[in-house]
Amino acid sequence: MNLSYYPGCSLESSAREYNLSALSVASALGLSLTEIEDWICCGATSAHSTNQLLAYALPAANIALAQQAGRDLVVPCASCYNRLKKTDHVLRNDPARRRQLEEVVNFTFTGRIGVMSLLEAFTVRIGAEEISRRVVRPLEGLRLACYYGCLLVRPHHVTGFDNPENPRSLDALMAGTGARPLSWSYKTECCGANLGLTVGDAVRQMVSRLLEMAEEAGAQAIVTACPLCQMNLEVRRPNNRNGIPAFYFTELIGLALGLKESGSWFARHIVDPLPLLRSLSLAS
Amino acid sequence: MFNSQSFIEEVKSRSGQPIELCFQCQKCASGCYMARFTDHAPNQILRYIQLGLKEKALRSSMIWLCSSCEICGSRCPNGIKMFDVMDALKKIAISNNIVAEKKIRLFNDIFLDTVRSKGRIHEALMMAEYKLRTGDLFSDLDLGLKLFLKRKLPLIGKKVKDRKYLDVIFKRCFDMERKAFAKYQVRLDGGKLN
């Protein structure tokens, strides 16, 4: 199955292991992701905080590129996904705004391609059962807190995906790897997003609460589907290197599929996940 | 009086949200993770708007510290998408030049300048510029070093090819939005806020 791929800026730097693992795992599972050529930054929070039209125009320019490529667009970063999906929603439902955006970006919206998060693509286009069939190294004994964060499921009238208060899609994929996803109450709490740089103290308090709650639920690791969540969970924790590791969901699927390159992803983590994986005989 | 009315209208027009429907159930405030770090909670901001208390709303740290997590809007029984209200207030605060959290605005400006000139965010350069311009050079230095050592902060970033087109998009957006809301910039009190 062929899909277009919008990696987003973080996946070119701080979240490179997310990019590498996403591409490897998708390919191993028969999902071909083709990066759209010359994509531009979605504008993120800075655009929607500053200029409403720009906050739609930057994603619309990328939707225009994806439209040319003619395949549904998959977005691994929850923040980029939020911007692109919202813009897609506006283009479909607000004719006045659509005309304005078509003028600014210089394209005609056809509505023929859809926008989805990587988590949704794995859930809908591959599915937990298929992953489970392909597992060669079940992640038995690994207790996980599946952390969705804010924007993979919210706002629900735009995403139309999973349950916004108690999402289960990531739990299902992780169960497919043989790991044990746990019930906990902080699945969709906020990690502080891009405020880490500007109001670090607040973000540190938010992250330590998340980690405490995951540990209290009995988790040995947190698993995410967003580069901002993963980075904050690793670098905005009180005593930097200690505590439970934070994985990208694609890394754990790759490990369960027995992909050799998984070691090179884990080597990029700030909080070393290898001691945990070794203790479960999942890494050498 | 006129000024309060024009403020309420500007918030409604920019956000598209039915501000008047808020009946202070405080679901937004109970779900808000940032409220414990801010001067006012989201429901209070809504009340200030309803009452036309422009300065109270615009000078609040809440509108800037809002992390856009959208939990308030998804739980509001009246369908008020507070996310859009917070964004509207930030833009009105910028056009009135009263920004409570200058560091956050500076970060946004540097971020957008980078997008405009390169098309993509280059995290290393953007962080360095932010640090230089805030004068806060040493916090996060260890973090930057760690990311660099893990090869997560490449020194050379990718640029998009068609940067002229990008500049046109930026110009059009800023021109069109300025024109769309210019009518609210008329100050009946000689430029002072009410």
Short mmCIF file of C-alpha atoms in Angstrom, two decimals:
data_model
loop_
_atom_site.label_atom_id
_atom_site.label_comp_id
_atom_site.label_asym_id
_atom_site.label_seq_id
_atom_site.Cartn_x
_atom_site.Cartn_y
_atom_site.Cartn_z
CA MET A 1 0.00 0.00 0.00
CA ASN A 2 1.39 3.39 -1.03
CA LEU A 3 0.99 6.51 1.06
CA SER A 4 2.60 9.96 1.00
CA TYR A 5 4.70 10.87 4.00
CA TYR A 6 5.19 14.26 5.69
CA PRO A 7 7.98 13.74 8.27
CA GLY A 8 8.02 17.30 9.69
CA CYS A 9 11.05 19.19 11.01
CA SER A 10 11.56 17.31 14.32
CA LEU A 11 11.96 14.02 12.51
CA GLU A 12 14.97 15.47 10.68
CA SER A 13 16.77 16.25 13.94
CA SER A 14 15.67 15.62 17.54
CA ALA A 15 13.36 12.74 16.57
CA ARG A 16 15.50 11.00 13.96
CA GLU A 17 15.01 7.61 15.55
CA TYR A 18 11.26 8.08 15.11
CA ASN A 19 11.76 8.74 11.41
CA LEU A 20 14.17 5.82 10.95
CA SER A 21 12.00 3.37 12.88
CA ALA A 22 8.78 4.55 11.18
CA LEU A 23 10.22 4.01 7.71
CA SER A 24 11.80 0.64 8.52
CA VAL A 25 8.76 -0.77 10.26
CA ALA A 26 6.27 0.51 7.69
CA SER A 27 8.32 -1.03 4.92
CA ALA A 28 8.62 -4.34 6.78
CA LEU A 29 4.84 -4.40 7.13
CA GLY A 30 4.22 -3.64 3.46
CA LEU A 31 3.31 0.03 3.85
CA SER A 32 5.28 2.14 1.41
CA LEU A 33 5.78 5.72 2.63
CA THR A 34 7.00 8.21 0.02
CA GLU A 35 8.19 11.56 1.38
CA ILE A 36 6.47 14.45 -0.42
CA GLU A 37 9.02 16.49 -2.27
CA ASP A 38 10.02 19.92 -0.98
CA TRP A 39 7.51 19.94 1.89
CA ILE A 40 7.54 22.99 4.15
CA CYS A 41 7.19 23.41 7.91
CA CYS A 42 3.55 23.29 9.11
CA GLY A 43 4.05 26.48 11.15
CA ALA A 44 3.21 24.64 14.38
CA THR A 45 2.08 26.58 17.45
CA SER A 46 4.02 29.68 16.44
CA ALA A 47 1.92 30.18 13.32
CA HIS A 48 -1.49 29.70 14.94
CA SER A 49 -0.45 31.99 17.79
CA THR A 50 0.50 34.74 15.35
CA ASN A 51 -1.54 34.68 12.14
CA GLN A 52 -4.63 32.54 11.56
CA LEU A 53 -4.43 32.57 7.80
CA LEU A 54 -0.76 31.55 7.83
CA ALA A 55 -1.60 28.73 10.26
CA TYR A 56 -3.81 27.25 7.52
CA ALA A 57 -1.79 28.35 4.49
CA LEU A 58 1.44 26.52 5.42
CA PRO A 59 -0.35 23.16 5.87
CA ALA A 60 -2.47 23.88 2.77
CA ALA A 61 0.72 24.26 0.71
CA ASN A 62 1.71 20.76 1.83
CA ILE A 63 -1.76 19.38 1.14
CA ALA A 64 -1.38 20.85 -2.37
CA LEU A 65 1.88 18.90 -2.81
CA ALA A 66 0.29 15.70 -1.50
CA GLN A 67 -2.68 16.21 -3.80
CA GLN A 68 -0.29 16.28 -6.77
CA ALA A 69 1.26 13.03 -5.59
CA GLY A 70 -2.27 11.58 -5.40
CA ARG A 71 -1.92 9.44 -2.28
CA ASP A 72 -3.29 9.83 1.26
CA LEU A 73 -0.92 11.74 3.50
CA VAL A 74 0.56 10.20 6.65
CA VAL A 75 1.98 12.42 9.39
CA PRO A 76 4.08 10.93 12.22
CA CYS A 77 4.33 14.11 14.37
CA ALA A 78 1.19 14.79 16.43
CA SER A 79 1.68 18.54 16.20
CA CYS A 80 2.13 18.59 12.40
CA TYR A 81 -0.79 16.16 12.13
CA ASN A 82 -2.99 18.53 14.12
CA ARG A 83 -2.16 21.45 11.80
CA LEU A 84 -2.56 19.45 8.59
CA LYS A 85 -5.74 17.68 9.70
CA LYS A 86 -7.34 20.94 10.88
CA THR A 87 -6.51 22.57 7.57
CA ASP A 88 -7.98 19.61 5.69
CA HIS A 89 -11.11 19.97 7.86
CA VAL A 90 -11.38 23.70 7.10
CA LEU A 91 -10.83 23.13 3.36
CA ARG A 92 -13.67 20.60 3.39
CA ASN A 93 -16.13 22.47 5.59
CA ASP A 94 -15.57 26.23 5.26
CA PRO A 95 -16.04 27.37 1.63
CA ALA A 96 -15.05 31.00 2.30
CA ARG A 97 -11.83 29.98 4.00
CA ARG A 98 -11.17 27.44 1.26
CA ARG A 99 -11.38 30.11 -1.46
CA GLN A 100 -9.06 32.35 0.52
CA LEU A 101 -6.52 29.54 0.99
CA GLU A 102 -6.70 28.51 -2.66
CA GLU A 103 -5.83 32.10 -3.57
CA VAL A 104 -2.98 32.44 -1.06
CA VAL A 105 -1.41 29.06 -1.84
CA ASN A 106 -2.34 29.07 -5.52
CA PHE A 107 -3.98 25.67 -5.88
CA THR A 108 -7.42 24.07 -6.25
CA PHE A 109 -8.50 21.78 -3.44
CA THR A 110 -9.96 18.53 -4.76
CA GLY A 111 -10.55 16.71 -1.47
CA ARG A 112 -9.37 13.48 -3.08
CA ILE A 113 -6.64 12.72 -0.55
CA GLY A 114 -7.03 12.31 3.19
CA VAL A 115 -4.71 13.18 6.09
CA MET A 116 -3.98 10.70 8.87
CA SER A 117 -1.53 10.26 11.72
CA LEU A 118 1.03 7.46 11.59
CA LEU A 119 -0.76 5.87 14.56
CA GLU A 120 -4.00 5.88 12.57
CA ALA A 121 -2.26 4.47 9.48
CA PHE A 122 -0.82 1.60 11.53
CA THR A 123 -4.18 1.00 13.21
CA VAL A 124 -6.39 1.18 10.14
CA ARG A 125 -4.14 0.12 7.27
CA ILE A 126 -2.10 -2.58 9.06
CA GLY A 127 -3.82 -3.46 12.33
CA ALA A 128 -2.75 -5.16 15.54
CA GLU A 129 -3.57 -8.64 14.25
CA GLU A 130 -1.23 -8.35 11.30
CA ILE A 131 1.53 -7.05 13.59
CA SER A 132 0.91 -9.92 15.96
CA ARG A 133 1.21 -12.41 13.07
CA ARG A 134 4.56 -10.91 12.05
CA VAL A 135 6.15 -10.81 15.50
CA VAL A 136 9.31 -12.91 15.81
CA ARG A 137 10.41 -11.65 19.21
CA PRO A 138 7.34 -11.07 21.42
CA LEU A 139 7.88 -8.27 23.93
CA GLU A 140 6.68 -10.54 26.70
CA GLY A 141 6.85 -9.14 30.20
CA LEU A 142 7.19 -5.52 29.07
CA ARG A 143 4.67 -3.40 30.98
CA LEU A 144 3.82 -0.19 29.10
CA ALA A 145 1.99 3.05 29.73
CA CYS A 146 0.64 4.07 26.32
CA TYR A 147 0.79 7.84 26.17
CA TYR A 148 -1.22 9.57 23.44
CA GLY A 149 -0.78 13.16 24.55
CA CYS A 150 -3.08 15.84 23.25
CA LEU A 151 -3.30 16.07 19.54
CA LEU A 152 -3.53 12.53 18.17
CA VAL A 153 -7.14 12.33 19.29
CA ARG A 154 -8.15 15.95 19.91
CA PRO A 155 -10.16 17.82 18.79
CA HIS A 156 -12.35 14.84 18.07
CA HIS A 157 -14.68 16.59 15.60
CA VAL A 158 -11.57 17.06 13.43
CA THR A 159 -9.60 13.85 14.00
CA GLY A 160 -12.58 11.48 14.11
CA PHE A 161 -10.13 8.92 15.43
CA ASP A 162 -10.25 6.71 18.52
CA ASN A 163 -11.84 7.82 21.80
CA PRO A 164 -10.72 11.29 22.93
CA GLU A 165 -10.97 10.55 26.67
CA ASN A 166 -9.79 6.92 26.73
CA PRO A 167 -8.05 6.06 23.46
CA ARG A 168 -7.17 2.39 22.87
CA SER A 169 -5.50 2.23 19.45
CA LEU A 170 -1.91 2.42 20.69
CA ASP A 171 -2.72 -0.07 23.48
CA ALA A 172 -4.02 -2.48 20.82
CA LEU A 173 -0.88 -2.15 18.66
CA MET A 174 1.34 -2.70 21.69
CA ALA A 175 -0.68 -5.74 22.76
CA GLY A 176 -0.01 -7.02 19.22
CA THR A 177 3.74 -6.96 19.95
CA GLY A 178 3.22 -9.16 23.01
CA ALA A 179 3.82 -6.31 25.48
CA ARG A 180 1.32 -5.56 28.24
CA PRO A 181 -0.35 -2.12 28.00
CA LEU A 182 -1.61 -0.92 31.38
CA SER A 183 -4.63 1.10 32.43
CA TRP A 184 -3.69 4.55 33.64
CA SER A 185 -5.40 7.92 33.85
CA TYR A 186 -2.88 10.16 32.12
CA LYS A 187 -3.13 8.89 28.53
CA THR A 188 -4.20 12.21 27.04
CA GLU A 189 -2.70 14.71 29.47
CA CYS A 190 -0.40 17.37 28.05
CA CYS A 191 3.41 17.09 28.24
CA GLY A 192 3.92 20.85 27.92
CA ALA A 193 4.57 20.68 24.20
CA ASN A 194 6.81 23.40 22.83
CA LEU A 195 6.87 25.34 26.11
CA GLY A 196 9.94 23.38 27.27
CA LEU A 197 12.28 26.05 26.00
CA THR A 198 10.30 29.07 27.22
CA VAL A 199 8.73 27.93 30.52
CA GLY A 200 10.89 24.95 31.41
CA ASP A 201 9.91 24.77 35.10
CA ALA A 202 6.23 24.28 34.36
CA VAL A 203 7.00 21.63 31.76
CA ARG A 204 9.32 19.79 34.16
CA GLN A 205 6.50 19.60 36.72
CA MET A 206 4.07 18.31 34.10
CA VAL A 207 6.53 15.67 32.90
CA SER A 208 7.39 14.46 36.38
CA ARG A 209 3.69 14.01 37.13
CA LEU A 210 3.29 11.90 33.98
CA LEU A 211 6.28 9.73 34.86
CA GLU A 212 5.12 9.30 38.45
CA MET A 213 1.67 8.23 37.33
CA ALA A 214 3.05 5.78 34.76
CA GLU A 215 5.33 4.25 37.38
CA GLU A 216 2.52 4.09 39.91
CA ALA A 217 0.47 2.11 37.37
CA GLY A 218 3.38 -0.34 37.22
CA ALA A 219 4.84 0.69 33.85
CA GLN A 220 8.46 -0.10 33.00
CA ALA A 221 8.38 2.33 30.08
CA ILE A 222 6.20 4.93 28.39
CA VAL A 223 5.41 4.63 24.70
CA THR A 224 4.51 7.64 22.55
CA ALA A 225 3.58 8.57 18.98
CA CYS A 226 4.80 12.18 19.04
CA PRO A 227 8.30 13.71 18.89
CA LEU A 228 7.44 16.53 21.31
CA CYS A 229 6.01 14.14 23.92
CA GLN A 230 8.95 11.78 23.64
CA MET A 231 11.53 14.56 23.86
CA ASN A 232 9.87 16.24 26.85
CA LEU A 233 9.53 12.88 28.63
CA GLU A 234 13.25 12.29 28.19
CA VAL A 235 14.83 15.70 28.66
CA ARG A 236 12.41 17.62 30.88
CA ARG A 237 12.43 15.09 33.71
CA PRO A 238 13.87 16.20 37.07
CA ASN A 239 17.01 14.03 37.26
CA ASN A 240 17.72 13.72 33.66
CA ARG A 241 18.99 10.24 33.06
CA ASN A 242 17.11 8.30 35.73
CA GLY A 243 13.74 6.66 35.57
CA ILE A 244 11.72 4.77 33.02
CA PRO A 245 12.57 5.15 29.31
CA ALA A 246 10.27 6.64 26.67
CA PHE A 247 9.89 4.82 23.35
CA TYR A 248 8.33 5.63 20.02
CA PHE A 249 5.70 3.01 19.20
CA THR A 250 7.45 2.26 15.92
CA GLU A 251 10.65 1.34 17.79
CA LEU A 252 8.86 -1.29 19.86
CA ILE A 253 7.08 -2.74 16.83
CA GLY A 254 10.48 -2.88 15.05
CA LEU A 255 12.01 -4.67 18.02
CA ALA A 256 9.18 -7.22 18.06
CA LEU A 257 9.55 -7.76 14.30
CA GLY A 258 13.21 -8.54 14.92
CA LEU A 259 14.52 -5.67 12.77
CA LYS A 260 18.30 -5.55 13.16
CA GLU A 261 18.49 -1.76 12.94
CA SER A 262 16.50 -1.31 16.17
CA GLY A 263 19.76 -1.08 18.17
CA SER A 264 20.75 2.06 16.28
CA TRP A 265 17.46 3.75 17.23
CA PHE A 266 17.85 3.00 20.92
CA ALA A 267 21.42 4.35 20.85
CA ARG A 268 20.01 7.82 20.12
CA HIS A 269 17.95 7.98 23.31
CA ILE A 270 18.88 10.40 26.07
CA VAL A 271 17.42 7.99 28.67
CA ASP A 272 19.10 4.68 27.85
CA PRO A 273 16.44 1.98 27.32
CA LEU A 274 18.96 -0.89 26.99
CA PRO A 275 19.17 -1.85 30.68
CA LEU A 276 15.41 -2.44 30.69
CA LEU A 277 15.44 -4.35 27.39
CA ARG A 278 18.37 -6.48 28.59
CA SER A 279 16.61 -7.28 31.86
CA LEU A 280 13.77 -8.74 29.78
CA SER A 281 16.21 -10.49 27.43
CA LEU A 282 14.97 -8.29 24.57
CA ALA A 283 18.42 -6.87 23.78
CA SER A 284 21.95 -8.15 24.05
CA MET B 1 -18.30 51.32 26.41
CA PHE B 2 -17.67 51.43 22.66
CA ASN B 3 -14.22 50.08 23.23
CA SER B 4 -15.44 47.11 25.30
CA GLN B 5 -18.03 46.30 22.67
CA SER B 6 -15.46 46.41 19.90
CA PHE B 7 -13.18 44.12 21.94
CA ILE B 8 -15.93 41.53 22.39
CA GLU B 9 -16.71 41.73 18.69
CA GLU B 10 -13.08 41.34 17.72
CA VAL B 11 -12.66 38.24 19.89
CA LYS B 12 -15.83 36.73 18.44
CA SER B 13 -14.88 37.60 14.91
CA ARG B 14 -11.33 36.26 15.17
CA SER B 15 -12.24 33.11 17.13
CA GLY B 16 -15.66 32.35 15.67
CA GLN B 17 -16.73 31.16 19.13
CA PRO B 18 -20.04 31.77 20.98
CA ILE B 19 -18.42 33.52 23.96
CA GLU B 20 -21.79 34.52 25.44
CA LEU B 21 -22.78 30.88 26.02
CA CYS B 22 -20.26 30.31 28.84
CA PHE B 23 -22.11 29.71 32.13
CA GLN B 24 -19.02 29.13 34.26
CA CYS B 25 -19.23 25.36 34.77
CA GLN B 26 -15.40 25.39 34.97
CA LYS B 27 -14.86 22.11 33.17
CA CYS B 28 -12.19 23.89 31.12
CA ALA B 29 -10.38 25.05 34.25
CA SER B 30 -10.51 21.63 35.94
CA GLY B 31 -8.97 19.96 32.92
CA CYS B 32 -6.34 22.64 32.25
CA TYR B 33 -2.80 21.52 33.09
CA MET B 34 -1.35 24.98 32.68
CA ALA B 35 -3.85 26.82 34.92
CA ARG B 36 -1.81 26.09 38.05
CA PHE B 37 1.07 28.07 36.55
CA THR B 38 -0.96 31.06 35.34
CA ASP B 39 -2.62 34.11 36.89
CA HIS B 40 -6.12 33.29 35.61
CA ALA B 41 -7.95 30.10 34.58
CA PRO B 42 -9.64 29.68 31.17
CA ASN B 43 -13.17 30.22 32.55
CA GLN B 44 -12.03 33.51 34.09
CA ILE B 45 -10.65 34.66 30.76
CA LEU B 46 -14.04 33.96 29.19
CA ARG B 47 -15.79 36.00 31.88
CA TYR B 48 -13.43 38.93 31.31
CA ILE B 49 -14.30 38.87 27.62
CA GLN B 50 -18.04 38.74 28.35
CA LEU B 51 -17.63 41.76 30.63
CA GLY B 52 -15.49 43.58 28.07
CA LEU B 53 -12.52 43.71 30.46
CA LYS B 54 -10.02 43.93 27.66
CA GLU B 55 -6.90 44.62 29.68
CA LYS B 56 -7.61 41.86 32.23
CA ALA B 57 -7.86 39.32 29.43
CA LEU B 58 -5.02 40.59 27.29
CA ARG B 59 -2.53 41.00 30.13
CA SER B 60 -3.08 37.46 31.41
CA SER B 61 -0.25 34.93 31.26
CA MET B 62 -2.89 32.25 30.57
CA ILE B 63 -3.31 33.20 26.93
CA TRP B 64 0.43 32.66 26.31
CA LEU B 65 1.06 29.67 28.57
CA CYS B 66 -1.86 27.78 27.00
CA SER B 67 -0.16 24.77 25.41
CA SER B 68 -2.99 24.32 22.85
CA CYS B 69 -3.77 20.84 24.19
CA GLU B 70 -7.47 21.40 23.37
CA ILE B 71 -8.84 19.57 26.39
CA CYS B 72 -10.93 22.62 27.41
CA GLY B 73 -12.69 22.83 24.06
CA SER B 74 -13.33 19.11 23.83
CA ARG B 75 -15.07 19.11 27.23
CA CYS B 76 -17.03 22.38 26.97
CA PRO B 77 -20.79 21.64 27.22
CA ASN B 78 -21.49 24.77 25.17
CA GLY B 79 -19.12 23.94 22.34
CA ILE B 80 -16.81 26.88 22.94
CA LYS B 81 -13.43 26.02 21.45
CA MET B 82 -11.25 27.84 23.94
CA PHE B 83 -8.20 27.08 21.81
CA ASP B 84 -9.50 29.52 19.18
CA VAL B 85 -10.33 32.10 21.86
CA MET B 86 -6.78 31.94 23.30
CA ASP B 87 -5.33 32.33 19.80
CA ALA B 88 -7.59 35.31 19.08
CA LEU B 89 -6.49 36.98 22.33
CA LYS B 90 -2.79 36.46 21.52
CA LYS B 91 -3.25 38.18 18.18
CA ILE B 92 -5.19 41.07 19.73
CA ALA B 93 -2.50 41.38 22.43
CA ILE B 94 0.18 41.56 19.73
CA SER B 95 -1.69 44.21 17.73
CA ASN B 96 -2.18 46.24 20.94
CA ASN B 97 1.45 45.68 21.88
CA ILE B 98 0.69 44.29 25.34
CA VAL B 99 2.32 40.89 25.51
CA ALA B 100 2.46 39.34 28.99
CA GLU B 101 4.92 36.56 28.10
CA LYS B 102 7.52 38.21 25.89
CA LYS B 103 9.77 35.14 25.73
CA ILE B 104 7.00 33.07 24.17
CA ARG B 105 6.26 35.74 21.59
CA LEU B 106 9.98 36.03 20.83
CA PHE B 107 10.17 32.26 20.36
CA ASN B 108 7.21 32.38 17.96
CA ASP B 109 8.77 35.22 15.97
CA ILE B 110 12.12 33.45 15.65
CA PHE B 111 10.33 30.24 14.67
CA LEU B 112 8.33 31.95 11.93
CA ASP B 113 11.34 33.92 10.65
CA THR B 114 13.16 30.60 10.27
CA VAL B 115 10.23 29.07 8.38
CA ARG B 116 9.99 32.13 6.15
CA SER B 117 13.68 32.18 5.24
CA LYS B 118 14.41 28.43 5.06
CA GLY B 119 11.07 26.67 4.78
CA ARG B 120 11.92 24.29 7.61
CA ILE B 121 12.93 24.55 11.23
CA HIS B 122 16.55 24.02 11.96
CA GLU B 123 16.41 23.23 15.68
CA ALA B 124 20.09 23.96 16.53
CA LEU B 125 20.16 27.42 14.94
CA MET B 126 16.73 28.36 16.21
CA MET B 127 17.60 27.39 19.80
CA ALA B 128 20.87 29.31 19.56
CA GLU B 129 19.15 32.45 18.30
CA TYR B 130 16.50 32.24 21.01
CA LYS B 131 19.20 31.88 23.68
CA LEU B 132 21.17 34.83 22.32
CA ARG B 133 18.15 37.09 22.08
CA THR B 134 16.82 36.28 25.56
CA GLY B 135 20.32 36.57 27.06
CA ASP B 136 19.53 33.30 28.87
CA LEU B 137 22.58 31.52 27.52
CA PHE B 138 23.24 28.81 30.05
CA SER B 139 19.99 27.08 30.89
CA ASP B 140 19.56 24.09 28.58
CA LEU B 141 23.23 24.20 27.56
CA ASP B 142 23.67 20.66 28.89
CA LEU B 143 20.56 19.60 27.01
CA GLY B 144 21.85 21.06 23.73
CA LEU B 145 25.14 19.27 24.20
CA LYS B 146 23.43 15.94 24.90
CA LEU B 147 21.25 16.25 21.82
CA PHE B 148 24.28 17.16 19.75
CA LEU B 149 26.26 14.17 21.02
CA LYS B 150 23.34 11.89 20.18
CA ARG B 151 23.44 13.31 16.63
CA LYS B 152 20.02 14.86 17.15
CA LEU B 153 21.06 18.42 16.35
CA PRO B 154 22.61 18.39 12.88
CA LEU B 155 24.46 21.65 12.27
CA ILE B 156 23.36 21.90 8.68
CA GLY B 157 19.63 21.97 8.13
CA LYS B 158 17.64 21.28 4.99
CA LYS B 159 16.12 24.17 3.07
CA VAL B 160 13.19 24.03 0.69
CA LYS B 161 13.85 24.92 -2.95
CA ASP B 162 11.01 27.28 -3.70
CA ARG B 163 11.56 29.92 -1.03
CA LYS B 164 10.17 32.76 -3.17
CA TYR B 165 6.76 31.07 -3.18
CA LEU B 166 7.03 30.75 0.58
CA ASP B 167 7.75 34.44 0.97
CA VAL B 168 4.70 35.24 -1.15
CA ILE B 169 2.53 33.08 1.14
CA PHE B 170 3.80 34.91 4.22
CA LYS B 171 3.27 38.34 2.63
CA ARG B 172 -0.26 37.52 1.48
CA CYS B 173 -1.25 36.10 4.89
CA PHE B 174 0.01 39.07 6.86
CA ASP B 175 -1.53 41.60 4.43
CA MET B 176 -4.91 39.88 4.25
CA GLU B 177 -5.22 39.35 7.99
CA ARG B 178 -4.18 42.93 8.77
CA LYS B 179 -6.84 44.24 6.39
CA ALA B 180 -9.51 41.87 7.72
CA PHE B 181 -9.20 43.15 11.29
CA ALA B 182 -8.12 46.77 10.63
CA LYS B 183 -11.52 48.10 11.68
CA TYR B 184 -10.90 47.01 15.25
CA GLN B 185 -7.71 49.04 15.38
CA VAL B 186 -9.65 52.34 15.50
CA ARG B 187 -9.16 53.71 18.98
CA LEU B 188 -11.97 55.89 20.24
CA ASP B 189 -9.99 56.95 23.27
CA GLY B 190 -6.97 58.34 21.45
CA GLY B 191 -4.93 55.17 21.55
CA LYS B 192 -5.24 54.19 25.20
CA LEU B 193 -6.84 50.96 26.27
CA ASN B 194 -10.02 51.20 28.27
#
